[in-house]
Coordinates of C-alpha atoms in Angstrom, one line a residue:
M241 CA -0.1 0.0 0.2
L242 CA 2.8 2.2 0.8
G243 CA 4.8 2.0 -2.4
L244 CA 8.3 2.3 -0.9
K245 CA 10.8 1.0 -3.0
M246 CA 13.6 0.3 -0.2
A247 CA 12.7 -1.2 3.2
T248 CA 14.6 0.0 6.2
D249 CA 17.7 -1.9 7.2
P250 CA 16.6 -4.7 9.5
R251 CA 19.5 -3.9 11.8
W252 CA 17.9 -0.5 12.7
V253 CA 15.6 -1.9 15.3
N254 CA 18.5 -3.1 17.3
I255 CA 20.1 0.1 16.9
V256 CA 17.0 1.9 18.5
E257 CA 16.7 -0.6 21.4
E258 CA 20.3 0.4 22.5
N259 CA 18.7 3.8 23.7
I260 CA 14.9 3.9 23.6
K261 CA 15.0 7.4 24.9
E262 CA 16.5 8.7 21.9
I263 CA 14.0 7.3 19.5
L264 CA 11.1 8.6 21.8
I265 CA 12.4 12.4 21.9
D266 CA 12.9 12.1 18.2
H267 CA 9.5 10.7 17.6
A268 CA 8.0 13.3 20.0
F269 CA 9.3 16.3 17.8
C270 CA 8.4 14.5 14.7
E271 CA 5.0 14.6 15.9
Q272 CA 4.9 18.4 16.6
K273 CA 6.6 19.0 13.2
A274 CA 3.7 17.2 11.6
A275 CA 1.1 19.0 13.5
S276 CA 2.7 22.2 12.5
N277 CA 3.0 21.3 9.1
A278 CA -1.1 20.7 8.8
I279 CA -1.4 24.2 10.4
S280 CA 0.6 25.5 7.7
M281 CA -1.5 24.2 5.2
I282 CA -4.7 25.6 6.8
V283 CA -2.9 29.0 6.5
Q284 CA -1.8 28.4 2.8
Y285 CA -5.1 26.8 1.5
P286 CA -8.0 28.1 3.0
H287 CA -9.9 28.0 -0.3
Y288 CA -9.9 23.9 -0.1
P289 CA -12.5 23.5 2.5
D290 CA -12.2 19.7 2.4
L291 CA -8.4 20.2 2.7
V292 CA -9.0 22.4 5.8
A293 CA -11.1 20.1 7.5
A294 CA -8.7 17.0 6.9
M295 CA -5.6 19.1 8.2
V296 CA -7.7 20.1 11.2
E297 CA -8.3 16.5 12.0
I298 CA -4.3 15.5 10.9
C299 CA -3.3 18.2 13.4
K300 CA -5.6 17.3 16.5
E301 CA -4.2 13.6 15.7
E302 CA -0.6 14.8 15.5
L303 CA -0.7 16.8 18.7
E304 CA -2.8 14.0 20.6
H305 CA 0.3 11.6 19.5
F306 CA 2.7 14.1 20.7
E307 CA 1.0 14.1 24.2
M308 CA 1.2 10.4 24.2
V309 CA 4.6 10.0 23.3
H310 CA 5.5 13.0 25.9
K311 CA 3.9 10.5 28.3
K312 CA 5.9 7.6 27.5
I313 CA 9.0 9.7 27.7
L314 CA 8.0 11.0 31.5
E315 CA 6.9 7.5 32.7
R316 CA 10.0 6.3 31.8
G317 CA 12.1 9.1 33.9
F318 CA 13.2 11.2 30.7
N319 CA 12.9 14.6 29.5
L320 CA 11.6 16.1 26.3
G321 CA 15.0 17.6 25.7
F322 CA 15.6 19.9 22.6
E323 CA 14.4 19.5 18.9
R324 CA 17.1 17.7 16.6
K325 CA 17.4 18.4 12.9
D326 CA 15.8 15.7 10.6
P327 CA 18.6 15.4 7.7
Y328 CA 16.1 12.8 6.2
V329 CA 13.6 15.4 5.6
K330 CA 16.0 17.9 4.6
D331 CA 16.9 15.5 1.6
L332 CA 13.3 15.1 0.6
N333 CA 12.9 18.9 0.7
D334 CA 15.8 19.5 -1.3
Y335 CA 15.2 16.8 -3.9
L336 CA 11.7 18.6 -4.4
K337 CA 13.0 22.2 -4.7
K338 CA 15.7 20.9 -7.1
N339 CA 14.0 18.8 -9.0
H340 CA 10.3 20.1 -9.6
D341 CA 9.3 23.3 -10.8
N342 CA 7.8 25.4 -7.6
S343 CA 7.3 28.5 -9.3
S344 CA 3.8 27.4 -10.3
R345 CA 1.0 27.3 -7.3
E346 CA -0.2 24.1 -8.4
S347 CA 3.2 22.5 -8.7
Y348 CA 4.3 23.8 -5.4
F349 CA 1.1 22.6 -3.8
V350 CA 1.7 18.9 -5.2
N351 CA 5.3 18.9 -4.0
Q352 CA 4.1 19.8 -0.5
M353 CA 1.5 17.1 -0.8
L354 CA 4.2 14.6 -1.6
F355 CA 6.6 15.7 1.0
A356 CA 4.0 15.2 3.4
A357 CA 2.9 11.8 2.1
M358 CA 6.4 10.3 1.7
I359 CA 7.2 11.1 5.4
E360 CA 4.2 9.6 6.7
A361 CA 4.8 6.6 4.7
R362 CA 8.4 6.1 6.0
S363 CA 7.2 6.8 9.4
C364 CA 4.3 4.1 8.9
E365 CA 6.9 1.5 8.0
R366 CA 9.1 2.4 10.9
F367 CA 6.2 2.1 13.4
K368 CA 5.7 -1.4 11.6
I369 CA 8.9 -2.5 12.4
L370 CA 8.7 -1.1 15.9
S371 CA 5.5 -2.8 16.7
E372 CA 6.8 -6.2 15.6
Q373 CA 10.3 -6.1 16.6
L374 CA 10.8 -4.2 19.7
S375 CA 11.4 -6.6 22.8
D376 CA 9.4 -3.9 24.8
Q377 CA 5.9 -4.8 25.1
D378 CA 4.4 -1.6 25.8
L379 CA 6.0 0.3 22.9
K380 CA 5.2 -2.7 20.7
E381 CA 1.4 -2.1 21.1
F382 CA 2.1 1.7 21.2
Y383 CA 3.4 1.5 17.6
R384 CA 1.1 -0.6 16.6
M385 CA -1.7 1.6 17.3
L386 CA 0.0 4.8 16.0
M387 CA 1.1 3.0 12.5
E388 CA -2.7 2.8 11.2
S389 CA -3.0 6.7 11.8
E390 CA 0.3 7.2 9.7
A391 CA -1.1 5.0 6.8
R392 CA -4.3 7.2 6.9
H393 CA -2.5 10.5 7.0
F394 CA 0.0 9.2 3.9
M395 CA -3.3 8.7 1.9
T396 CA -5.1 11.6 2.6
F397 CA -2.0 13.9 1.4
L398 CA -1.6 11.7 -2.0
K399 CA -5.3 12.1 -2.5
F400 CA -5.2 16.0 -2.3
A401 CA -2.4 16.1 -4.5
K402 CA -4.1 14.3 -7.4
K403 CA -7.5 16.1 -6.6
Y404 CA -6.2 19.8 -6.9
S405 CA -3.6 19.3 -9.5
S406 CA -5.0 19.5 -13.2
K407 CA -1.5 20.1 -15.1
I408 CA 0.5 17.8 -13.1
D409 CA 1.2 14.0 -13.6
V410 CA 1.0 13.1 -10.1
D411 CA 1.3 9.6 -10.2
K412 CA 4.5 10.0 -12.1
R413 CA 5.9 12.6 -9.6
W414 CA 5.1 10.2 -6.8
L415 CA 7.1 7.3 -8.4
T416 CA 10.1 9.3 -9.4
F417 CA 10.2 10.7 -5.8
L418 CA 9.6 7.1 -4.4
E419 CA 12.8 5.9 -6.6
F420 CA 14.7 9.1 -4.8
E421 CA 13.4 8.2 -1.6
A422 CA 14.6 4.2 -2.0
S423 CA 18.2 5.9 -3.1
L424 CA 18.2 7.8 0.2
M425 CA 17.5 4.7 2.2
T426 CA 20.8 3.4 1.6
K427 CA 22.4 6.1 4.2
Y428 CA 19.5 5.7 6.5
G429 CA 18.7 3.2 8.8
K430 CA 21.9 3.6 10.8
E431 CA 20.7 6.0 13.8
Q432 CA 18.4 6.0 16.9
T433 CA 16.1 8.6 15.1
M434 CA 12.5 7.8 13.5
H435 CA 14.2 8.5 10.1
G436 CA 17.8 8.4 10.5

Protein backbone atom coordinates (compact mmCIF):
# COMPACT_ATOMS: atom_id res chain seq x y z
CA MET A 1 0.00 0.00 0.00
CA LEU A 2 2.78 2.45 0.88
CA GLY A 3 4.71 1.82 -2.31
CA LEU A 4 8.14 2.39 -0.72
CA LYS A 5 10.87 1.00 -2.95
CA MET A 6 13.45 0.24 -0.26
CA ALA A 7 12.81 -1.30 3.14
CA THR A 8 14.52 -0.02 6.28
CA ASP A 9 17.73 -1.83 7.16
CA PRO A 10 16.57 -4.65 9.50
CA ARG A 11 19.39 -3.79 11.94
CA TRP A 12 17.77 -0.39 12.62
CA VAL A 13 15.53 -1.81 15.36
CA ASN A 14 18.59 -3.13 17.21
CA ILE A 15 20.15 0.34 17.08
CA VAL A 16 16.91 1.84 18.41
CA GLU A 17 16.77 -0.60 21.33
CA GLU A 18 20.20 0.49 22.51
CA ASN A 19 18.72 3.85 23.53
CA ILE A 20 14.93 4.02 23.68
CA LYS A 21 15.16 7.54 25.10
CA GLU A 22 16.57 8.88 21.82
CA ILE A 23 13.88 7.37 19.58
CA LEU A 24 11.09 8.58 21.86
CA ILE A 25 12.41 12.15 21.95
CA ASP A 26 12.95 12.20 18.19
CA HIS A 27 9.47 10.74 17.66
CA ALA A 28 7.88 13.42 19.87
CA PHE A 29 9.39 16.17 17.75
CA CYS A 30 8.29 14.41 14.54
CA GLU A 31 4.70 14.53 15.81
CA GLN A 32 5.04 18.21 16.72
CA LYS A 33 6.40 19.04 13.25
CA ALA A 34 3.60 17.09 11.59
CA ALA A 35 1.02 19.11 13.55
CA SER A 36 2.78 22.36 12.57
CA ASN A 37 2.81 21.29 8.93
CA ALA A 38 -0.95 20.67 9.00
CA ILE A 39 -1.53 24.15 10.49
CA SER A 40 0.67 25.66 7.78
CA MET A 41 -1.46 24.03 5.09
CA ILE A 42 -4.64 25.42 6.65
CA VAL A 43 -3.13 28.91 6.46
CA GLN A 44 -1.92 28.48 2.86
CA TYR A 45 -4.98 26.78 1.38
CA PRO A 46 -8.13 28.16 3.02
CA HIS A 47 -9.89 28.01 -0.37
CA TYR A 48 -9.95 24.18 -0.22
CA PRO A 49 -12.51 23.54 2.54
CA ASP A 50 -12.16 19.75 2.46
CA LEU A 51 -8.38 20.04 2.78
CA VAL A 52 -8.80 22.47 5.70
CA ALA A 53 -11.12 20.02 7.47
CA ALA A 54 -8.71 17.14 6.87
CA MET A 55 -5.74 19.17 8.13
CA VAL A 56 -7.64 20.13 11.29
CA GLU A 57 -8.18 16.41 11.99
CA ILE A 58 -4.55 15.55 11.23
CA CYS A 59 -3.33 18.39 13.44
CA LYS A 60 -5.48 17.15 16.33
CA GLU A 61 -4.25 13.58 15.87
CA GLU A 62 -0.60 14.61 15.63
CA LEU A 63 -0.86 16.73 18.78
CA GLU A 64 -2.56 13.85 20.55
CA HIS A 65 0.27 11.58 19.44
CA PHE A 66 2.81 14.13 20.67
CA GLU A 67 1.10 14.09 24.06
CA MET A 68 1.11 10.29 24.11
CA VAL A 69 4.80 10.07 23.24
CA HIS A 70 5.59 12.76 25.80
CA LYS A 71 3.82 10.68 28.45
CA LYS A 72 5.92 7.66 27.47
CA ILE A 73 9.03 9.82 27.85
CA LEU A 74 7.99 10.98 31.33
CA GLU A 75 6.89 7.49 32.44
CA ARG A 76 10.41 6.27 31.74
CA GLY A 77 12.03 9.06 33.71
CA PHE A 78 13.28 10.98 30.67
CA ASN A 79 12.87 14.64 29.67
CA LEU A 80 11.81 15.91 26.27
CA GLY A 81 15.06 17.71 25.59
CA PHE A 82 15.60 19.89 22.55
CA GLU A 83 14.51 19.51 18.96
CA ARG A 84 16.96 17.80 16.62
CA LYS A 85 17.48 18.37 12.93
CA ASP A 86 16.12 15.70 10.59
CA PRO A 87 18.55 15.16 7.66
CA TYR A 88 16.11 12.77 5.95
CA VAL A 89 13.42 15.45 5.82
CA LYS A 90 15.96 18.00 4.55
CA ASP A 91 17.05 15.60 1.78
CA LEU A 92 13.44 15.10 0.65
CA ASN A 93 12.78 18.83 0.64
CA ASP A 94 15.99 19.61 -1.25
CA TYR A 95 15.14 17.02 -3.90
CA LEU A 96 11.69 18.49 -4.53
CA LYS A 97 13.05 22.04 -4.74
CA LYS A 98 15.80 21.02 -7.14
CA ASN A 99 13.89 18.64 -9.41
CA HIS A 100 10.38 20.07 -9.66
CA ASP A 101 9.49 23.60 -10.54
CA ASN A 102 8.05 25.44 -7.56
CA SER A 103 7.28 28.64 -9.43
CA SER A 104 3.72 27.61 -10.22
CA ARG A 105 1.28 27.46 -7.31
CA GLU A 106 0.03 24.06 -8.46
CA SER A 107 3.49 22.50 -8.60
CA TYR A 108 4.36 23.90 -5.18
CA PHE A 109 1.11 22.48 -3.75
CA VAL A 110 1.74 19.03 -5.24
CA ASN A 111 5.28 19.05 -3.86
CA GLN A 112 4.00 19.90 -0.38
CA MET A 113 1.47 17.07 -0.50
CA LEU A 114 4.00 14.53 -1.78
CA PHE A 115 6.57 15.66 0.78
CA ALA A 116 4.10 15.10 3.62
CA ALA A 117 2.92 11.80 2.13
CA MET A 118 6.47 10.45 1.91
CA ILE A 119 7.27 11.31 5.52
CA GLU A 120 4.04 9.63 6.65
CA ALA A 121 4.78 6.55 4.52
CA ARG A 122 8.27 6.08 5.93
CA SER A 123 7.06 6.77 9.47
CA CYS A 124 4.34 4.17 9.01
CA GLU A 125 6.91 1.62 7.85
CA ARG A 126 9.14 2.40 10.83
CA PHE A 127 6.21 2.14 13.26
CA LYS A 128 5.39 -1.28 11.79
CA ILE A 129 8.95 -2.46 12.39
CA LEU A 130 8.84 -1.19 15.97
CA SER A 131 5.44 -2.80 16.57
CA GLU A 132 6.73 -6.18 15.39
CA GLN A 133 10.31 -6.28 16.59
CA LEU A 134 10.80 -4.25 19.77
CA SER A 135 11.31 -6.37 22.87
CA ASP A 136 9.44 -3.77 24.95
CA GLN A 137 5.81 -5.01 24.89
CA ASP A 138 4.34 -1.66 25.90
CA LEU A 139 6.05 0.14 23.03
CA LYS A 140 5.21 -2.64 20.57
CA GLU A 141 1.51 -2.10 21.24
CA PHE A 142 1.94 1.68 21.21
CA TYR A 143 3.55 1.69 17.77
CA ARG A 144 1.01 -0.75 16.37
CA MET A 145 -1.76 1.68 17.28
CA LEU A 146 0.06 4.69 15.81
CA MET A 147 0.91 2.89 12.58
CA GLU A 148 -2.70 2.88 11.40
CA SER A 149 -3.12 6.65 11.63
CA GLU A 150 0.16 7.25 9.75
CA ALA A 151 -1.19 5.14 6.89
CA ARG A 152 -4.40 7.19 6.82
CA HIS A 153 -2.42 10.46 6.77
CA PHE A 154 -0.25 9.20 3.91
CA MET A 155 -3.33 8.44 1.82
CA THR A 156 -4.92 11.80 2.66
CA PHE A 157 -1.96 13.80 1.35
CA LEU A 158 -1.75 11.77 -1.86
CA LYS A 159 -5.50 12.18 -2.40
CA PHE A 160 -5.27 15.98 -2.21
CA ALA A 161 -2.23 16.11 -4.49
CA LYS A 162 -4.31 14.37 -7.15
CA LYS A 163 -7.55 16.22 -6.49
CA TYR A 164 -6.19 19.76 -6.75
CA SER A 165 -3.79 19.39 -9.65
CA SER A 166 -4.90 19.53 -13.25
CA LYS A 167 -1.64 20.08 -15.15
CA ILE A 168 0.71 17.75 -13.26
CA ASP A 169 1.00 13.99 -13.59
CA VAL A 170 0.98 13.34 -9.86
CA ASP A 171 1.43 9.56 -10.20
CA LYS A 172 4.54 10.05 -12.33
CA ARG A 173 5.99 12.63 -9.94
CA TRP A 174 5.24 10.34 -6.97
CA LEU A 175 6.98 7.39 -8.64
CA THR A 176 10.15 9.40 -9.33
CA PHE A 177 10.04 10.68 -5.75
CA LEU A 178 9.75 7.08 -4.47
CA GLU A 179 12.82 6.15 -6.53
CA PHE A 180 14.77 9.04 -5.04
CA GLU A 181 13.65 8.14 -1.52
CA ALA A 182 14.80 4.55 -2.06
CA SER A 183 18.26 5.82 -3.01
CA LEU A 184 18.32 7.87 0.20
CA MET A 185 17.69 4.80 2.33
CA THR A 186 21.18 3.49 1.59
CA LYS A 187 22.49 6.13 4.03
CA TYR A 188 19.68 5.95 6.59
CA GLY A 189 18.60 3.31 9.08
CA LYS A 190 21.76 3.63 11.14
CA GLU A 191 20.71 6.05 13.89
CA GLN A 192 18.36 6.16 16.89
CA THR A 193 15.94 8.51 15.14
CA MET A 194 12.60 7.91 13.49
CA HIS A 195 13.95 8.59 10.00
CA GLY A 196 17.71 8.32 10.52
